[in-house]
Short mmCIF file of C-alpha atoms in Angstrom, two decimals:
data_model
loop_
_atom_site.label_atom_id
_atom_site.label_comp_id
_atom_site.label_asym_id
_atom_site.label_seq_id
_atom_site.Cartn_x
_atom_site.Cartn_y
_atom_site.Cartn_z
CA MET A 156 47.47 179.67 42.60
CA SER A 157 48.24 176.63 40.43
CA ASP A 158 44.49 175.83 40.15
CA PHE A 159 43.83 179.32 38.86
CA ARG A 160 46.71 179.09 36.38
CA HIS A 161 45.50 175.68 35.15
CA ALA A 162 41.93 177.02 34.72
CA PHE A 163 43.23 180.10 32.93
CA ASN A 164 45.50 178.08 30.58
CA THR A 165 42.58 175.72 29.78
CA PHE A 166 40.24 178.67 29.07
CA ASN A 167 42.94 180.35 26.93
CA ALA A 168 43.60 177.17 24.92
CA GLU A 169 39.88 176.87 24.17
CA LEU A 170 39.75 180.41 22.89
CA THR A 171 42.97 180.25 20.91
CA ASN A 172 42.44 178.54 17.62
CA GLN A 173 45.19 176.22 16.47
CA PRO A 174 46.28 176.65 12.82
CA TRP A 175 44.49 174.59 10.24
CA ASP A 176 46.86 173.13 7.68
CA TYR A 177 46.30 171.32 4.43
CA THR A 178 49.27 170.04 2.43
CA THR A 179 49.19 168.86 -1.13
CA ASP A 180 51.91 168.65 -3.82
CA GLY A 181 54.49 170.02 -1.39
CA ARG A 182 52.43 173.19 -0.71
CA THR A 183 50.83 173.95 2.63
CA LEU A 184 47.76 176.13 3.16
CA THR A 185 47.53 177.52 6.72
CA VAL A 186 44.60 179.42 8.32
CA ILE A 187 45.01 181.12 11.69
CA PRO A 188 43.69 184.21 13.47
CA ALA A 189 46.22 187.04 13.39
CA GLY A 190 46.42 187.15 17.18
CA LEU A 191 45.92 190.91 17.59
CA PRO A 192 43.53 191.49 20.48
CA HIS A 193 41.65 194.79 20.80
CA ALA A 194 40.82 195.23 17.14
CA GLU A 195 37.97 197.47 16.15
CA PRO A 196 34.67 195.63 15.44
CA GLY A 197 34.93 193.86 12.09
CA GLN A 198 38.66 194.53 11.75
CA ALA A 199 40.28 191.49 13.45
CA GLU A 200 42.16 189.46 10.85
CA ILE A 201 42.47 185.85 9.83
CA MET A 202 45.72 185.06 8.07
CA ILE A 203 45.83 182.83 5.04
CA ARG A 204 49.31 181.59 4.16
CA ILE A 205 50.48 179.33 1.36
CA THR A 206 53.95 177.88 1.76
CA GLU A 207 55.49 176.53 -1.41
CA SER A 208 58.94 175.74 -0.04
CA HIS A 209 61.26 176.67 2.83
CA THR A 210 62.10 179.92 1.02
CA ARG A 211 58.87 180.78 -0.76
CA ALA A 212 55.55 181.63 0.87
CA ALA A 213 52.89 184.33 0.72
CA GLU A 214 50.46 185.47 3.38
CA ALA A 215 47.51 187.85 3.38
CA GLY A 216 44.90 188.71 5.97
CA ILE A 217 41.14 188.98 5.68
CA THR A 218 39.07 190.86 8.22
CA THR A 219 36.11 189.40 10.03
CA SER A 220 33.85 191.82 8.18
CA ASP A 221 35.09 190.50 4.79
CA MET A 222 34.97 186.83 5.76
CA PRO A 223 31.27 186.23 4.80
CA GLY A 224 32.12 186.84 1.14
CA LEU A 225 34.85 184.21 1.16
CA LEU A 226 32.62 181.71 2.97
CA ALA A 227 29.76 182.26 0.48
CA VAL A 228 32.08 181.56 -2.45
CA LEU A 229 33.40 178.36 -0.83
CA ALA A 230 29.78 177.15 -0.58
CA GLY A 231 29.19 177.89 -4.24
CA HIS A 232 31.32 177.75 -7.34
CA ASN A 233 32.16 181.36 -8.06
CA THR A 234 35.31 183.39 -8.46
CA TRP A 235 36.24 185.74 -5.58
CA SER A 236 39.05 188.18 -4.83
CA HIS A 237 39.97 190.38 -1.87
CA THR A 238 42.62 193.09 -1.73
CA THR A 239 43.95 194.40 1.61
CA PHE A 240 44.78 198.04 2.19
CA LEU A 241 48.45 197.04 1.86
CA GLY A 242 47.84 195.60 -1.62
CA ASP A 243 48.05 191.91 -0.68
CA ARG A 244 45.41 189.74 -2.42
CA ILE A 245 43.57 186.56 -1.81
CA SER A 246 41.77 184.98 -4.79
CA LEU A 247 39.61 181.90 -5.14
CA ALA A 248 38.60 180.31 -8.41
CA PRO A 249 36.71 177.09 -9.22
CA ALA A 250 38.73 174.13 -10.45
CA GLY A 251 37.66 170.76 -11.85
CA ALA A 252 35.60 168.24 -9.86
CA GLY A 253 34.38 170.81 -7.34
CA GLY A 254 37.83 171.88 -6.29
CA VAL A 255 39.21 175.39 -5.94
CA VAL A 256 42.47 177.15 -6.61
CA LEU A 257 43.44 179.56 -3.86
CA MET A 258 46.04 182.21 -4.67
CA VAL A 259 47.79 184.56 -2.24
CA VAL A 260 49.71 187.56 -3.54
CA GLU A 261 51.93 189.25 -0.95
CA VAL A 262 53.31 192.68 -1.74
CA GLY A 263 56.73 193.64 -0.37
CA TYR A 264 59.41 196.22 -0.84
CA ALA A 265 63.14 195.60 -1.07
CA SER A 266 63.83 199.10 0.28
CA SER A 267 61.97 202.27 1.21
CA ASP A 268 61.91 203.19 -2.49
CA PRO A 269 58.41 202.59 -3.94
CA ALA A 270 60.07 201.36 -7.12
CA SER A 271 61.47 198.38 -5.20
CA ARG A 272 57.95 196.87 -4.96
CA TYR A 273 57.70 193.14 -5.69
CA GLU A 274 54.99 190.51 -5.43
CA THR A 275 55.20 186.94 -4.18
CA ILE A 276 52.51 184.86 -5.83
CA VAL A 277 51.73 181.34 -4.52
CA THR A 278 48.80 179.05 -5.36
CA VAL A 279 47.39 175.83 -4.01
CA HIS A 280 44.75 173.52 -5.51
CA LEU A 281 42.21 172.11 -3.03
CA PRO A 282 40.08 169.15 -4.18
CA GLY A 283 36.33 169.36 -3.74
CA GLU A 284 36.36 167.32 -0.49
CA GLN A 285 38.56 170.03 1.14
CA ARG A 286 36.17 172.93 0.49
CA MET A 287 34.04 172.37 3.57
CA PRO A 288 36.97 171.63 5.96
CA LEU A 289 38.54 174.91 4.77
CA ALA A 290 35.25 176.75 5.36
CA ALA A 291 34.99 175.25 8.84
CA ALA A 292 38.56 176.28 9.65
CA LEU A 293 37.88 179.82 8.43
CA ARG A 294 34.68 180.02 10.54
CA ARG A 295 36.56 178.86 13.66
CA ALA A 296 39.39 181.29 13.02
CA ALA A 297 36.89 184.09 12.43
CA ASP A 298 35.10 183.25 15.72
CA VAL A 299 38.35 183.49 17.60
CA ALA A 300 39.30 186.72 15.84
CA ARG A 301 35.86 188.24 16.59
CA SER A 302 36.36 187.45 20.27
CA TRP A 303 39.40 189.81 20.20
CA GLU A 304 37.40 192.74 18.85
CA ASP A 305 36.48 195.50 21.30
#
């Protein structure tokens, strides 16, 4: 039984993507599959989180069907934005020397009252040399997320 468990744990570790982190200026960008198996085709999510401090962070998900748009923009130098059905947003804009500014806007509610809506907006600047590592991390996370789709 321990051989089976070891083989299963090894297989599971290979399928489960570890988070990709990039930290600059005290802010951390994290990319990880949402971890929700049995999603509909094209609907598994990859979470993009920017942590500014211990008390301030924003996170939004992008589905595997929307990922090609983000990857295409990372390869070029265009502006891109994605809004989830919950109203969260992920935006990417070119910055100097081939870099990009990534912004995550997370929508929340202080109570069940729609008027209590608030937004947490966090940005991170990635230098040009981090564009392709981010794209590779997003591709790996998307591959893992796609494996969870039915």
